[in-house]
Amino acid sequence: QLNSELLYIENPHVFRTYSGLYFDFANPQPEMISFEDICIGLARRPRFRGHCYRNYFVMQHSLIVSYLLPQNMPEIVLEGLLHDAEEYIKDDYPKPEKTLPSMKEIVIEGNKIRNMIYNKYIPYFQINNKKEQDEVHPLVKKADGTAFLIERDWYKHKDQSITTNYEIPMYNGNLDIVTTFNQISDVLNFNRTEDALISIFKQRCLLNGIDI
């Protein structure tokens, strides 16, 4: 019944995804989510609503966040890779918009979908039967903030030079600082195909424990 045309016709809240699944915004369930859809959605979702001087996507942002996390903690790296995963089906809302009172319920709904994705794909959450939570891990939140500062310097304004003091966090178990800078630089300067970007993202997920 989940993928029946009848459900699609009778429920105005249902949306058909790239893979052919029907996603019910009124009652999202784990079986409505596929990793294929997540990859396509994040690879095509513009970061900053597209207000950059070149194309830059949420999947690139997610990769940078993952490089800014302790590499010997795979469950945290996976949280970083999937910390905006709900945006495959929701929008990438700019922070100023998120502060509007009218956005509170929309943000909560997005968090629920993200945590549903966490529980479905991250082994740590599955094993520990982790219940839904509103906030991401503090290390992921810190990396997200650092990634934003880096992106703002590189992409955000075409005619404005922004110099921000930010520190690339290095943890015990991380690769050396040169490698980390090179990984981030490769993502910022990415000029290959969508398929190549998705391949890098999938490899990172597989490396850290997602069985795709």
Tab-separated table of C-alpha atoms in Angstrom:
chain	number	residue	atom	x	y	z
A	1	GLN	CA	0.000	0.000	0.000
A	2	LEU	CA	2.911	2.326	0.636
A	3	ASN	CA	3.673	2.676	-3.068
A	4	SER	CA	0.170	2.372	-4.470
A	5	GLU	CA	-1.249	4.972	-6.830
A	6	LEU	CA	-4.372	4.991	-4.672
A	7	LEU	CA	-2.375	6.272	-1.681
A	8	TYR	CA	-0.832	8.966	-3.862
A	9	ILE	CA	-4.239	10.125	-5.097
A	10	GLU	CA	-6.009	10.012	-1.759
A	11	ASN	CA	-3.278	11.661	0.346
A	12	PRO	CA	-2.353	15.227	-0.695
A	13	HIS	CA	0.701	15.137	1.592
A	14	VAL	CA	2.419	12.361	-0.375
A	15	PHE	CA	5.418	13.116	-2.597
A	16	ARG	CA	7.046	10.671	-5.016
A	17	THR	CA	10.831	10.601	-4.791
A	18	TYR	CA	13.557	9.952	-7.358
A	19	SER	CA	13.652	6.222	-6.540
A	20	GLY	CA	9.877	5.886	-6.865
A	21	LEU	CA	9.058	5.726	-3.155
A	22	TYR	CA	6.155	7.738	-1.808
A	23	PHE	CA	7.098	10.033	1.067
A	24	ASP	CA	4.222	11.085	3.325
A	25	PHE	CA	5.042	14.469	4.854
A	26	ALA	CA	2.142	14.108	7.281
A	27	ASN	CA	3.380	10.769	8.596
A	28	PRO	CA	6.994	10.016	7.570
A	29	GLN	CA	8.214	6.464	8.197
A	30	PRO	CA	11.680	4.866	7.831
A	31	GLU	CA	10.521	2.647	4.948
A	32	MET	CA	9.760	5.812	2.948
A	33	ILE	CA	13.447	6.783	3.033
A	34	SER	CA	16.084	5.358	0.699
A	35	PHE	CA	19.799	6.058	0.609
A	36	GLU	CA	19.584	6.556	-3.148
A	37	ASP	CA	17.099	9.391	-2.643
A	38	ILE	CA	19.263	10.944	0.071
A	39	CYS	CA	22.277	10.985	-2.261
A	40	ILE	CA	20.394	12.466	-5.214
A	41	GLY	CA	18.659	15.072	-3.061
A	42	LEU	CA	21.804	16.270	-1.266
A	43	ALA	CA	23.854	16.327	-4.479
A	44	ARG	CA	21.265	18.586	-6.136
A	45	ARG	CA	20.229	20.790	-3.188
A	46	PRO	CA	21.934	24.208	-3.436
A	47	ARG	CA	23.663	25.428	-0.293
A	48	PHE	CA	22.719	28.991	0.779
A	49	ARG	CA	19.626	28.718	-1.459
A	50	GLY	CA	21.940	29.049	-4.447
A	51	HIS	CA	23.172	32.538	-3.489
A	52	CYS	CA	26.835	31.767	-4.206
A	53	TYR	CA	29.019	32.890	-7.062
A	54	ARG	CA	29.268	29.279	-8.274
A	55	ASN	CA	27.281	26.074	-7.798
A	56	TYR	CA	27.724	24.628	-4.339
A	57	PHE	CA	25.609	21.844	-2.904
A	58	VAL	CA	24.596	20.462	0.498
A	59	MET	CA	26.473	17.217	-0.191
A	60	GLN	CA	29.735	19.185	-0.485
A	61	HIS	CA	29.000	20.891	2.833
A	62	SER	CA	28.299	17.509	4.448
A	63	LEU	CA	31.635	16.139	3.234
A	64	ILE	CA	33.521	19.129	4.651
A	65	VAL	CA	31.810	18.691	8.028
A	66	SER	CA	32.839	15.025	8.018
A	67	TYR	CA	36.500	15.968	7.412
A	68	LEU	CA	36.404	18.342	10.412
A	69	LEU	CA	35.482	15.529	12.824
A	70	PRO	CA	37.655	12.977	14.676
A	71	GLN	CA	38.299	10.289	12.096
A	72	ASN	CA	38.723	7.564	14.728
A	73	MET	CA	35.064	8.006	15.756
A	74	PRO	CA	33.145	6.627	12.748
A	75	GLU	CA	29.707	7.089	14.295
A	76	ILE	CA	30.446	10.821	14.729
A	77	VAL	CA	31.768	11.077	11.162
A	78	LEU	CA	28.531	9.458	9.947
A	79	GLU	CA	26.519	11.985	11.949
A	80	GLY	CA	28.483	14.683	10.146
A	81	LEU	CA	27.832	13.146	6.744
A	82	LEU	CA	24.104	12.899	7.499
A	83	HIS	CA	23.586	15.941	9.739
A	84	ASP	CA	21.630	17.709	6.978
A	85	ALA	CA	20.256	14.528	5.407
A	86	GLU	CA	16.646	15.628	5.896
A	87	GLU	CA	17.328	18.316	3.290
A	88	TYR	CA	17.140	15.647	0.606
A	89	ILE	CA	13.360	15.949	1.013
A	90	LYS	CA	13.119	19.264	2.925
A	91	ASP	CA	14.666	22.611	2.037
A	92	ASP	CA	18.015	24.072	3.142
A	93	TYR	CA	16.645	26.901	5.251
A	94	PRO	CA	19.057	29.816	5.853
A	95	LYS	CA	19.696	30.490	9.544
A	96	PRO	CA	18.037	33.946	9.449
A	97	GLU	CA	14.861	32.267	8.190
A	98	LYS	CA	15.078	29.575	10.871
A	99	THR	CA	14.889	32.263	13.569
A	100	LEU	CA	11.355	33.254	12.506
A	101	PRO	CA	8.694	32.053	14.988
A	102	SER	CA	6.726	30.555	12.098
A	103	MET	CA	9.675	28.250	11.320
A	104	LYS	CA	9.716	26.484	14.691
A	105	GLU	CA	7.464	23.573	13.701
A	106	ILE	CA	9.151	23.197	10.305
A	107	VAL	CA	12.566	22.909	11.979
A	108	ILE	CA	11.230	20.341	14.450
A	109	GLU	CA	9.755	18.294	11.589
A	110	GLY	CA	13.104	18.385	9.789
A	111	ASN	CA	14.924	17.259	12.926
A	112	LYS	CA	12.565	14.297	13.258
A	113	ILE	CA	13.302	13.180	9.691
A	114	ARG	CA	17.050	13.620	10.235
A	115	ASN	CA	16.961	11.522	13.386
A	116	MET	CA	14.876	8.908	11.592
A	117	ILE	CA	17.683	8.729	9.018
A	118	TYR	CA	20.271	8.490	11.824
A	119	ASN	CA	18.396	5.593	13.389
A	120	LYS	CA	18.022	3.824	10.050
A	121	TYR	CA	21.578	4.129	8.747
A	122	ILE	CA	24.052	4.742	11.566
A	123	PRO	CA	24.993	1.464	13.315
A	124	TYR	CA	25.639	3.212	16.641
A	125	PHE	CA	22.052	4.420	16.810
A	126	GLN	CA	20.666	1.040	15.749
A	127	ILE	CA	22.656	-0.915	18.338
A	128	ASN	CA	21.868	1.461	21.187
A	129	ASN	CA	18.214	1.908	20.207
A	130	LYS	CA	18.790	5.650	20.286
A	131	LYS	CA	15.598	7.654	20.570
A	132	GLU	CA	14.966	10.760	18.515
A	133	GLN	CA	16.780	13.861	19.676
A	134	ASP	CA	16.559	17.487	18.589
A	135	GLU	CA	20.252	18.310	18.476
A	136	VAL	CA	23.185	16.787	16.654
A	137	HIS	CA	26.344	15.785	18.523
A	138	PRO	CA	28.271	18.830	19.906
A	139	LEU	CA	31.317	17.949	17.774
A	140	VAL	CA	29.127	17.893	14.663
A	141	LYS	CA	27.596	21.228	15.624
A	142	LYS	CA	31.075	22.724	16.058
A	143	ALA	CA	32.254	21.320	12.706
A	144	ASP	CA	29.105	22.644	11.042
A	145	GLY	CA	29.888	26.133	12.308
A	146	THR	CA	33.501	25.937	11.125
A	147	ALA	CA	32.374	24.694	7.705
A	148	PHE	CA	30.009	27.660	7.422
A	149	LEU	CA	32.863	30.111	8.055
A	150	ILE	CA	35.064	28.401	5.472
A	151	GLU	CA	32.239	28.388	2.928
A	152	ARG	CA	31.458	32.029	3.559
A	153	ASP	CA	35.047	32.922	2.741
A	154	TRP	CA	35.077	30.813	-0.421
A	155	TYR	CA	31.591	31.149	-1.861
A	156	LYS	CA	29.104	33.383	-0.188
A	157	HIS	CA	29.731	36.821	-1.736
A	158	LYS	CA	30.910	37.517	-5.253
A	159	ASP	CA	32.032	41.116	-4.720
A	160	GLN	CA	32.948	41.071	-1.037
A	161	SER	CA	36.176	39.753	0.407
A	162	ILE	CA	35.570	38.214	3.821
A	163	THR	CA	38.453	37.287	6.068
A	164	THR	CA	37.362	35.132	8.981
A	165	ASN	CA	39.492	33.739	11.751
A	166	TYR	CA	38.581	30.078	12.052
A	167	GLU	CA	40.464	27.141	13.388
A	168	ILE	CA	40.527	23.769	11.672
A	169	PRO	CA	40.015	21.300	14.549
A	170	MET	CA	42.515	18.469	14.730
A	171	TYR	CA	41.751	15.419	16.854
A	172	ASN	CA	43.678	12.390	17.993
A	173	GLY	CA	43.208	9.912	15.190
A	174	ASN	CA	42.744	12.509	12.474
A	175	LEU	CA	44.820	12.548	9.339
A	176	ASP	CA	47.560	15.165	9.267
A	177	ILE	CA	46.584	18.812	8.837
A	178	VAL	CA	47.879	18.985	5.246
A	179	THR	CA	45.691	16.049	4.221
A	180	THR	CA	42.662	17.605	5.925
A	181	PHE	CA	43.223	20.942	4.165
A	182	ASN	CA	43.624	19.124	0.838
A	183	GLN	CA	40.384	17.186	1.354
A	184	ILE	CA	38.472	20.366	2.163
A	185	SER	CA	40.071	22.207	-0.755
A	186	ASP	CA	39.139	19.397	-3.149
A	187	VAL	CA	35.491	19.669	-2.105
A	188	LEU	CA	35.444	23.471	-2.306
A	189	ASN	CA	36.972	23.378	-5.796
A	190	PHE	CA	34.948	20.378	-6.965
A	191	ASN	CA	34.299	20.617	-10.711
A	192	ARG	CA	33.521	17.027	-11.641
A	193	THR	CA	30.188	15.337	-12.299
A	194	GLU	CA	27.284	14.762	-9.946
A	195	ASP	CA	27.981	11.033	-10.097
A	196	ALA	CA	31.589	11.630	-8.999
A	197	LEU	CA	30.408	13.702	-6.018
A	198	ILE	CA	27.903	11.037	-4.977
A	199	SER	CA	30.609	8.372	-5.320
A	200	ILE	CA	32.878	10.249	-2.883
A	201	PHE	CA	29.986	10.646	-0.431
A	202	LYS	CA	29.076	6.954	-0.638
A	203	GLN	CA	32.697	5.903	-0.152
A	204	ARG	CA	32.889	8.037	2.990
A	205	CYS	CA	29.694	6.449	4.282
A	206	LEU	CA	30.901	2.918	3.533
A	207	LEU	CA	34.283	3.614	5.119
A	208	ASN	CA	32.585	4.672	8.359
A	209	GLY	CA	30.110	1.822	8.624
A	210	ILE	CA	26.979	2.352	6.535
A	211	ASP	CA	25.982	-0.781	4.647
A	212	ILE	CA	24.531	0.814	1.511
